[in-house]
Tab-separated table of N, CA and C in Angstrom:
chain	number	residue	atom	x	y	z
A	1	UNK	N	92.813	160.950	71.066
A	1	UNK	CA	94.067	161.512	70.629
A	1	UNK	C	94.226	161.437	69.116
A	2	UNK	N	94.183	159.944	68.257
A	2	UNK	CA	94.157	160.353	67.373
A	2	UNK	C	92.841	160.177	66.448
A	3	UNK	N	92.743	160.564	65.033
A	3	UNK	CA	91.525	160.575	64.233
A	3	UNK	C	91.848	159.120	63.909
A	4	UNK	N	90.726	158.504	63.969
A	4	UNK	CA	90.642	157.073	62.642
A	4	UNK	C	89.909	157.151	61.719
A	5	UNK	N	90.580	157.799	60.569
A	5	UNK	CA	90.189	157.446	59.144
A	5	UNK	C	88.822	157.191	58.930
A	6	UNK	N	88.029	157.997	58.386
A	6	UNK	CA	86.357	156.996	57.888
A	6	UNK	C	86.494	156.358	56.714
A	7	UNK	N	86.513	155.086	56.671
A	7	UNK	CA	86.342	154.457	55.115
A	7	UNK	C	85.355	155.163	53.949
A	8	UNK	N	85.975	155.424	53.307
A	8	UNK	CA	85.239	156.502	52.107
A	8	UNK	C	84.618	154.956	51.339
A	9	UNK	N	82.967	155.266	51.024
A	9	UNK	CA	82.241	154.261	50.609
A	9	UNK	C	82.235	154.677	49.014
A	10	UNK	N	81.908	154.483	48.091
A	10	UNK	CA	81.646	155.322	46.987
A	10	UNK	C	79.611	155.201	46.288
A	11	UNK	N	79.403	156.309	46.155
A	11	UNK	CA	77.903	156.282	46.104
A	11	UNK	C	77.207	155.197	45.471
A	12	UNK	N	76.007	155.095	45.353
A	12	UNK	CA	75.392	154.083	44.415
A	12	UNK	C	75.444	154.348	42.749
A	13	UNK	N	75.264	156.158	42.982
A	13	UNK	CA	74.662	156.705	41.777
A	13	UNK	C	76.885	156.380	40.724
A	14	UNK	N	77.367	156.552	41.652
A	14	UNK	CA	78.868	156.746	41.408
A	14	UNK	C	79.251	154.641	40.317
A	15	UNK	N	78.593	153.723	41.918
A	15	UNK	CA	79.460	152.885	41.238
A	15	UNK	C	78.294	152.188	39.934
A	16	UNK	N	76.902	152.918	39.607
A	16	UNK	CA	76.145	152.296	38.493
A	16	UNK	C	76.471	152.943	37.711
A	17	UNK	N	77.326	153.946	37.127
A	17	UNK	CA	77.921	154.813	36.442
A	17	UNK	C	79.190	153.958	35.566
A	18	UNK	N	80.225	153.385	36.666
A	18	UNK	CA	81.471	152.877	36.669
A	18	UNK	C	80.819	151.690	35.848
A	19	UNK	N	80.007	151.302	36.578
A	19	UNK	CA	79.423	149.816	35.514
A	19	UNK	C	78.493	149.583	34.553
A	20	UNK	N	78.262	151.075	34.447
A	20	UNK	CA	77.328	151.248	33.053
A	20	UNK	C	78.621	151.653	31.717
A	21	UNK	N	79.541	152.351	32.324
A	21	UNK	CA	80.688	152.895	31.081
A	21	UNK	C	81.437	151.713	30.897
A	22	UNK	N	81.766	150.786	31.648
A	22	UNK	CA	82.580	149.884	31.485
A	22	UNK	C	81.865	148.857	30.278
A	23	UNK	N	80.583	149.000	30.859
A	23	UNK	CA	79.693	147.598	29.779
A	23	UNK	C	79.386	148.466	28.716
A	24	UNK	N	79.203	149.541	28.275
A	24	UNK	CA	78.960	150.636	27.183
A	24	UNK	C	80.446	150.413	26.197
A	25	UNK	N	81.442	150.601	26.973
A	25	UNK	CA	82.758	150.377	26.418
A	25	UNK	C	83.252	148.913	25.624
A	26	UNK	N	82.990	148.140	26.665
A	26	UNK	CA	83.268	146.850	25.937
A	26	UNK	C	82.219	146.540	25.264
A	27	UNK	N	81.072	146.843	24.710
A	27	UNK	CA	80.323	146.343	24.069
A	27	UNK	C	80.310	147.243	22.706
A	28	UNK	N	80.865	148.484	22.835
A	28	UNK	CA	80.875	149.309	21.570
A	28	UNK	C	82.498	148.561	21.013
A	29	UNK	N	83.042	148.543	21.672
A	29	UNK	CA	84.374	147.878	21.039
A	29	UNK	C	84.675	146.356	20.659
A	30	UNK	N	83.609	145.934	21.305
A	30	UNK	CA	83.095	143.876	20.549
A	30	UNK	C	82.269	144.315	19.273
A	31	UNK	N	80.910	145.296	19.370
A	31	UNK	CA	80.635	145.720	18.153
A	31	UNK	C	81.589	146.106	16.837
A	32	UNK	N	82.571	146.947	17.049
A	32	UNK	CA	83.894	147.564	16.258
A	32	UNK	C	84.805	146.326	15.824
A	33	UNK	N	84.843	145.409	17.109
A	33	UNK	CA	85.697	144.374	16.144
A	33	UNK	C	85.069	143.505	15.675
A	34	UNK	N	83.459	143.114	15.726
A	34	UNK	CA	82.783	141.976	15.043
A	34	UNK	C	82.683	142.872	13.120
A	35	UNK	N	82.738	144.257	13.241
A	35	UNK	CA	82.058	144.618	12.043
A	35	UNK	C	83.011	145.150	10.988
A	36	UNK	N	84.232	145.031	11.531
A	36	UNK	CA	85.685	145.394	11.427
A	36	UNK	C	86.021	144.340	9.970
A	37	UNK	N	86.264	145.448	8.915
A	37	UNK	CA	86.347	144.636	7.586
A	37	UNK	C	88.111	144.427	7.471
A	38	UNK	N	87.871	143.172	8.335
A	38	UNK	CA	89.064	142.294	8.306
A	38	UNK	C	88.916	140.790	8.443
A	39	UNK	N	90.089	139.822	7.918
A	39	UNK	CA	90.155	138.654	8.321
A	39	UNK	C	89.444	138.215	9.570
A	40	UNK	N	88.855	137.216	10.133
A	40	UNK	CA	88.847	136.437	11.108
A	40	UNK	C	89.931	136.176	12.186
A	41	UNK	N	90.802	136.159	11.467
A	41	UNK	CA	92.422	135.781	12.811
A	41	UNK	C	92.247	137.296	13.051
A	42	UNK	N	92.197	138.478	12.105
A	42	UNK	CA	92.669	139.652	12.640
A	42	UNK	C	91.739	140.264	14.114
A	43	UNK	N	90.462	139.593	13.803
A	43	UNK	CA	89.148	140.265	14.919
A	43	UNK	C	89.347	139.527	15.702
A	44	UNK	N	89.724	138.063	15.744
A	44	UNK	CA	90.094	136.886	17.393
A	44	UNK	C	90.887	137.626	17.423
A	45	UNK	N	92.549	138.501	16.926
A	45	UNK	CA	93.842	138.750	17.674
A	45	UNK	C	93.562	140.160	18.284
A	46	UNK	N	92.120	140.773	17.874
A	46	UNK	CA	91.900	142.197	18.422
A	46	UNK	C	91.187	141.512	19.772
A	47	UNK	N	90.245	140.760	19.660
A	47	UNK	CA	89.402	140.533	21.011
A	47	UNK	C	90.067	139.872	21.952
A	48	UNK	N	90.932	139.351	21.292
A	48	UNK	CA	91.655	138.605	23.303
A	48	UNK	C	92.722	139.256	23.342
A	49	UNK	N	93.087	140.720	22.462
A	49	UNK	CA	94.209	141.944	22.964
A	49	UNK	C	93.186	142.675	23.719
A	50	UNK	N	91.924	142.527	24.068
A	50	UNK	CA	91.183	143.802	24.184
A	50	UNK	C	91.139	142.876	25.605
A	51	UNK	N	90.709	141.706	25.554
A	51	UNK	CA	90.093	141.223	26.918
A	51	UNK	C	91.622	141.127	27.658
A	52	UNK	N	92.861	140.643	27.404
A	52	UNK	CA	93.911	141.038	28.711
A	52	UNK	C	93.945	141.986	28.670
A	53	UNK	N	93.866	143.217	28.005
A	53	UNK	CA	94.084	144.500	28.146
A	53	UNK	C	93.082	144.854	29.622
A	54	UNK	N	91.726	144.678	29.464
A	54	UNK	CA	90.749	144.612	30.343
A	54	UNK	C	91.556	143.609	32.325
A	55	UNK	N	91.601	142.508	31.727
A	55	UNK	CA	92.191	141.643	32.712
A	55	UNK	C	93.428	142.751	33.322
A	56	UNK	N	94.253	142.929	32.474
A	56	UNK	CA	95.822	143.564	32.965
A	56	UNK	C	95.381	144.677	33.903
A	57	UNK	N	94.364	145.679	33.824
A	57	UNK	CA	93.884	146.911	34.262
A	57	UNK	C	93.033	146.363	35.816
A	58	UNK	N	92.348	145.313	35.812
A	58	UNK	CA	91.532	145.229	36.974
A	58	UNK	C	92.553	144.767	37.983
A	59	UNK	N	93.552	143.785	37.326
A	59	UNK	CA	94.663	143.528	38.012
A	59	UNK	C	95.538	144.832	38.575
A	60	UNK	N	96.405	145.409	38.067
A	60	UNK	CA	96.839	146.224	38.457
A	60	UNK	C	95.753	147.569	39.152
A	61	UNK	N	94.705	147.816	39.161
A	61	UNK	CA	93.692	148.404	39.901
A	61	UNK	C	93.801	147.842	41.366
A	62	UNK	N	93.801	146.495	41.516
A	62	UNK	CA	93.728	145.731	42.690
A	62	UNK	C	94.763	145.708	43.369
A	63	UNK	N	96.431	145.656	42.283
A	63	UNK	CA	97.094	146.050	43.163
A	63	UNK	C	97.369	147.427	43.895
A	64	UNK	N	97.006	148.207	43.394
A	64	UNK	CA	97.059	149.656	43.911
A	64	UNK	C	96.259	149.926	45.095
A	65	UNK	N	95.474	149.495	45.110
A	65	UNK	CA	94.277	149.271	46.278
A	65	UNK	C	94.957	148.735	47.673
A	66	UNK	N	95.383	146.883	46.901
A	66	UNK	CA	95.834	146.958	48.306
A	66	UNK	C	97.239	147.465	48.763
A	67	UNK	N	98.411	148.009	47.942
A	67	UNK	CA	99.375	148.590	48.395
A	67	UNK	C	98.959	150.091	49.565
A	68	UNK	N	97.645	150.580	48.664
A	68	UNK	CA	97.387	151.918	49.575
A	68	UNK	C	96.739	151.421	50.725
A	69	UNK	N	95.920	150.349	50.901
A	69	UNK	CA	95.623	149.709	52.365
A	69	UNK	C	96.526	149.564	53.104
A	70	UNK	N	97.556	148.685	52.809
A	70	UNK	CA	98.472	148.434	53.341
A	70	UNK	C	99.614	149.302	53.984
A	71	UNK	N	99.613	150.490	52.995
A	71	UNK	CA	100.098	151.626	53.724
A	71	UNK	C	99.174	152.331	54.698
A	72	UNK	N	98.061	152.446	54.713
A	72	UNK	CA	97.347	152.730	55.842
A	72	UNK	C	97.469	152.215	57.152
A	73	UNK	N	97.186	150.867	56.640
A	73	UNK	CA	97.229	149.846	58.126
A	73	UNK	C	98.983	150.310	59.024
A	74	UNK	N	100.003	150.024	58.485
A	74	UNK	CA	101.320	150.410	58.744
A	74	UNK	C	101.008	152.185	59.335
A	75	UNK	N	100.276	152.999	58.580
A	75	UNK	CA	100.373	154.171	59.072
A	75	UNK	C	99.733	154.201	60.626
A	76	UNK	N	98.838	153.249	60.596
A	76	UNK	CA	97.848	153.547	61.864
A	76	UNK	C	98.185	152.918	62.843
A	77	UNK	N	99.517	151.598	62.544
A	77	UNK	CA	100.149	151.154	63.872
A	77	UNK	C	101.337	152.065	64.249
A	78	UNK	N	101.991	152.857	63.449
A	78	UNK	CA	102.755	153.987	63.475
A	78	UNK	C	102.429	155.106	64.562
A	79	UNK	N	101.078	155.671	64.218
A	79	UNK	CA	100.434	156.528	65.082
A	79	UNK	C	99.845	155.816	66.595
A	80	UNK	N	99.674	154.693	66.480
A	80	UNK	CA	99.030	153.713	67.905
A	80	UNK	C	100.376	154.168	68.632
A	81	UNK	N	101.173	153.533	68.035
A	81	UNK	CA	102.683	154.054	69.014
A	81	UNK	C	103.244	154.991	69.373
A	82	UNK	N	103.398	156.200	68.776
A	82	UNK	CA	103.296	156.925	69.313
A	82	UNK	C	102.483	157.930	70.257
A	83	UNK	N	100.990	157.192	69.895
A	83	UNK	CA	100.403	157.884	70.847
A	83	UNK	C	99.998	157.081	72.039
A	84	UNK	N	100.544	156.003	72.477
A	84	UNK	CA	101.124	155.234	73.609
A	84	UNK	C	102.229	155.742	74.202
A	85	UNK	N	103.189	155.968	73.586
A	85	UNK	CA	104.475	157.173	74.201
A	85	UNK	C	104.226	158.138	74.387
A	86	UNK	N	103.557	159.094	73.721
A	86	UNK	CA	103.113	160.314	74.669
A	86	UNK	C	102.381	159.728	75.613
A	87	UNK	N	101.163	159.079	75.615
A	87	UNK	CA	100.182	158.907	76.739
A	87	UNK	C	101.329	158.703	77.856
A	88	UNK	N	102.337	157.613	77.623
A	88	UNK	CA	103.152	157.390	78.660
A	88	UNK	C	104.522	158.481	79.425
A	89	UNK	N	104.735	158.917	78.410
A	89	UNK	CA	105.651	160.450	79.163
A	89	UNK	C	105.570	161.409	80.008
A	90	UNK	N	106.235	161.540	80.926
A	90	UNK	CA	105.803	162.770	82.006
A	90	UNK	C	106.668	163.194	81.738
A	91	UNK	N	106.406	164.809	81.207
A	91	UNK	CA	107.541	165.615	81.531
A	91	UNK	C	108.146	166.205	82.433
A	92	UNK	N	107.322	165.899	83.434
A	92	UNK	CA	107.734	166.648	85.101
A	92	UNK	C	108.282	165.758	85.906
A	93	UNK	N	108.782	164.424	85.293
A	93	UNK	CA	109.491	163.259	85.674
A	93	UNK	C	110.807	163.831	86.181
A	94	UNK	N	110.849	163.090	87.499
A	94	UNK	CA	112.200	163.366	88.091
A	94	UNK	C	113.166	163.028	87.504
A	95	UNK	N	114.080	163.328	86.742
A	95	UNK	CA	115.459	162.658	86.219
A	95	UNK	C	116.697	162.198	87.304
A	96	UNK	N	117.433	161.067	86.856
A	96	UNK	CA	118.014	161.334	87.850
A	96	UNK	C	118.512	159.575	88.576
C-alpha cells in the first residue's frame, strides 16, 4: 500500500569531491592568513573566526539533517496509520 522511501546514499565520486573542496578551502585560507601582512593577534583573531565559522556550519548542517529525519520518521508513522484504517474499513459495512 504504501512506498518506503529509499535512503538516498550519496556517490563516492560525490562525497571525495565534498572532501577534497573542503580541505582545498581551508588550506588556501590558513595559507591567506599565515601570509597576511598583518600583526600576529590580527592572523590568531582571523583563524579561530575561520575555525567556529567552520564548527558553526557542520553544526547547524547536523541540525538540519536531523530535523528532516525526524520529519520523515513522524511522516511514515502518519502514513502506517492511515493505512491501517483503510486496511480496516468496509464500506459495505452494515450501519446501524
Amino acid at each position: 500500500m504504501s512506498d518506503t522511501p529509499v535512503k538516498q546514499q550519496s556517490t563516492a565520486a560525490f562525497y571525495g569531491q565534498a572532501v577534497a573542496s573542503f580541505a582545498v578551502a581551508m588550506t588556501a585560507t590558513a595559507v591567506g592568513i599565515y601570509n597576511l601582512q598583518a600583526d600576529a593577534w590580527v592572523r590568531a583573531f582571523l583563524a579561530v573566526a575561520v575555525l567556529y565559522l567552520v564548527t558553526s556550519a557542520f553544526t547547524l548542517a547536523k541540525i538540519i539533517r536531523d530535523r528532516q529525519e525526524a520529519g520523515q520518521i513522524v511522516s511514515r508513522v502518519d502514513q502506517a496509520r492511515l493505512d491501517k484504517l483503510l486496511a480496516e474499513h468496509d464500506p459495505f459495512e452494515k450501519l446501524g
